[in-house]
Amino acid sequence: MEKYVKILKDNNMKITSHRINVLRYLDKHCTHPTADQIYTDLKTNNPSLSKTTVYNALDALESHGIIQAITISGSELHYDITHEMHHHFYCKKCGKIIDIEFCCPNINKMSEYGHEVEEVHGYIKGICKKCIKKGS
Amino acid sequence: MEKYVKILKDNNMKITSHRINVLRYLDKHCTHPTADQIYTDLKTNNPSLSKTTVYNALDALESHGIIQAITISGSELHYDITHEMHHHFYCKKCGKIIDIEFCCPNINKMSEYGHEVEEVHGYIKGICKKCIKKGS
DNA sequence: CTCGATGCAAACTGTTTGCATCCCA
DNA sequence: TGGGATGCAAACAGTTTGCATCGAG
């Protein structure tokens, strides 16, 4: 059984080819794509695909905690497969999102506040290495 | 000279009453308001105020680093006066944004990556204390 | 007097909704 | 076969843009 089928099955989600494709796309691309990027890329091999379906699939996957929405850009959502905690760097110039491998040890302190923590996002914004080089 | 006038002057920004009002609003309200909330509240005492002006003022203040846009909700921008580094908790139920007083000691590690860091945002999402109580 | 700030309306973008049809379980 | 998934179009929300007018410096 394919890896993605298993993930869907384990989460009691109906198995559809679109969901598998979206999931595989996010697994294979570490670019933190937007719904539109996923839609455009998948549509080339699957012309009947609708953008609504991509939104539906992303919502379903997110609500099961399989993927996460990244709100770093402020204008559109980017998506990431949920795995070990890591942070993100957002380049204000080229818009690229880069994985940052450390994470904050103070997160455990959150329990002191009495809120129920479901997600932790570390967003660092600035100018990326490449754009600095280009700019100078 | 009023505090807010000084801030604008120090940043070589033209002093206008709208900008002062937006700045004062953000200083007095720790609610991380959206552009629309600021607009609605300021409009009651200043009926001729336009939403475009609020957007312009927020953009100008942000580009000078006086305020920061918070992208935690994913659907609309919230604003915060820039002061000591702190993080934010977002309640998925009531939508409230709550200040979190700690910040991550690993931020200094960012220099290792070669990117130029301008902003650091720590976003924690879940269910807030009040909503937990209400829910049970 | 000049250039940036303002206000209005229209445009734009990403996302959501309504509803008929389709297809997995 | 039933209920959730799909696809299309229209609706929506937040933000941006164009442009004429206003007002701070």
XYZ file of C-alpha atoms in Angstrom, chain A:
136
model
C 0.000 0.000 0.000
C 1.366 3.358 -0.945
C 2.596 5.611 1.849
C 0.007 8.302 1.163
C -2.906 5.885 1.038
C -1.844 4.671 4.440
C -1.752 8.189 5.851
C -5.281 8.872 4.603
C -6.537 5.505 5.815
C -4.967 5.976 9.250
C -6.891 9.234 9.538
C -10.220 7.752 8.438
C -10.240 9.893 5.331
C -11.786 8.794 2.090
C -9.052 7.860 -0.379
C -9.194 9.897 -3.581
C -6.535 10.374 -6.229
C -6.613 14.137 -5.765
C -5.846 13.888 -2.075
C -3.026 11.463 -2.769
C -1.619 13.818 -5.396
C -1.762 16.834 -3.104
C -0.150 14.860 -0.306
C 2.580 13.478 -2.560
C 3.202 16.933 -3.976
C 3.753 18.396 -0.512
C 5.965 15.459 0.432
C 8.147 15.777 -2.674
C 8.375 19.549 -2.818
C 10.052 21.317 0.060
C 9.122 24.703 -1.399
C 6.171 25.414 0.901
C 3.815 25.926 -2.048
C 0.561 27.872 -2.062
C -2.769 26.316 -3.029
C -2.400 27.951 -6.419
C 1.062 26.529 -7.050
C -0.123 23.043 -6.143
C -3.184 23.480 -8.345
C -1.214 24.729 -11.351
C 1.393 21.974 -11.133
C -1.054 19.137 -10.588
C -3.367 20.385 -13.310
C -0.804 19.718 -16.061
C -1.136 15.966 -15.520
C -4.748 16.141 -14.501
C -6.555 18.817 -16.535
C -9.951 18.256 -14.938
C -8.645 19.202 -11.484
C -10.480 22.089 -9.873
C -9.016 24.661 -7.537
C -11.874 24.032 -5.119
C -10.724 20.446 -4.835
C -7.220 21.574 -3.939
C -8.650 23.857 -1.252
C -10.858 21.038 0.011
C -7.986 18.576 0.097
C -5.723 21.048 1.896
C -8.427 21.853 4.448
C -9.107 18.182 5.090
C -5.419 17.324 5.436
C -4.847 20.291 7.705
C -7.789 19.545 9.972
C -6.342 16.083 10.523
C -2.954 17.571 11.409
C -1.248 15.914 8.437
C -0.158 19.221 6.969
C 0.226 22.747 8.327
C -0.691 26.132 6.932
C 2.126 28.673 7.104
C 0.909 32.260 7.506
C 4.303 33.872 7.169
C 3.711 35.917 4.020
C 0.566 37.632 5.223
C -1.125 37.504 1.843
C -1.527 33.851 1.001
C -1.210 30.521 2.775
C 1.725 28.216 2.172
C 1.635 24.559 3.092
C 4.067 22.166 4.705
C 3.939 18.514 5.639
C 3.931 18.273 9.434
C 7.103 16.668 10.742
C 9.753 17.525 13.355
C 9.328 21.055 14.657
C 11.259 23.621 12.723
C 10.981 27.282 11.907
C 10.758 29.298 8.704
C 12.649 32.179 7.194
C 10.780 34.436 4.777
C 12.703 36.578 2.304
C 10.939 39.901 1.841
C 12.653 40.356 -1.503
C 12.175 37.072 -3.392
C 9.350 35.676 -1.276
C 11.089 32.341 -0.770
C 10.457 30.391 2.437
C 13.466 28.581 3.859
C 13.433 25.914 6.588
C 15.264 26.785 9.788
C 16.417 23.756 11.710
C 16.369 24.921 15.308
C 13.395 25.376 17.521
C 12.732 27.146 20.746
C 13.305 25.357 24.069
C 10.972 27.758 25.858
C 7.890 26.340 24.195
C 7.380 24.112 27.201
C 6.822 27.219 29.275
C 3.557 27.660 27.387
C 1.802 25.370 29.852
C 2.214 28.051 32.517
C -0.219 30.251 30.665
C -3.098 27.789 30.804
C -3.787 27.817 27.070
C -4.006 24.624 25.070
C -1.192 24.655 22.506
C -1.805 22.990 19.142
C 0.734 24.601 16.831
C 3.968 26.482 17.218
C 5.270 28.637 14.380
C 8.585 30.470 14.341
C 8.731 33.014 11.538
C 11.865 34.978 10.816
C 11.679 37.650 8.144
C 14.410 39.530 6.343
C 16.595 39.242 3.262
C 17.941 35.843 2.277
C 21.572 35.003 1.580
C 21.057 34.896 -2.194
C 19.285 38.250 -2.385
C 22.000 39.886 -0.279
C 24.593 38.658 -2.776
C 22.522 39.807 -5.747
C 21.879 43.200 -4.172
C 25.510 44.104 -3.557
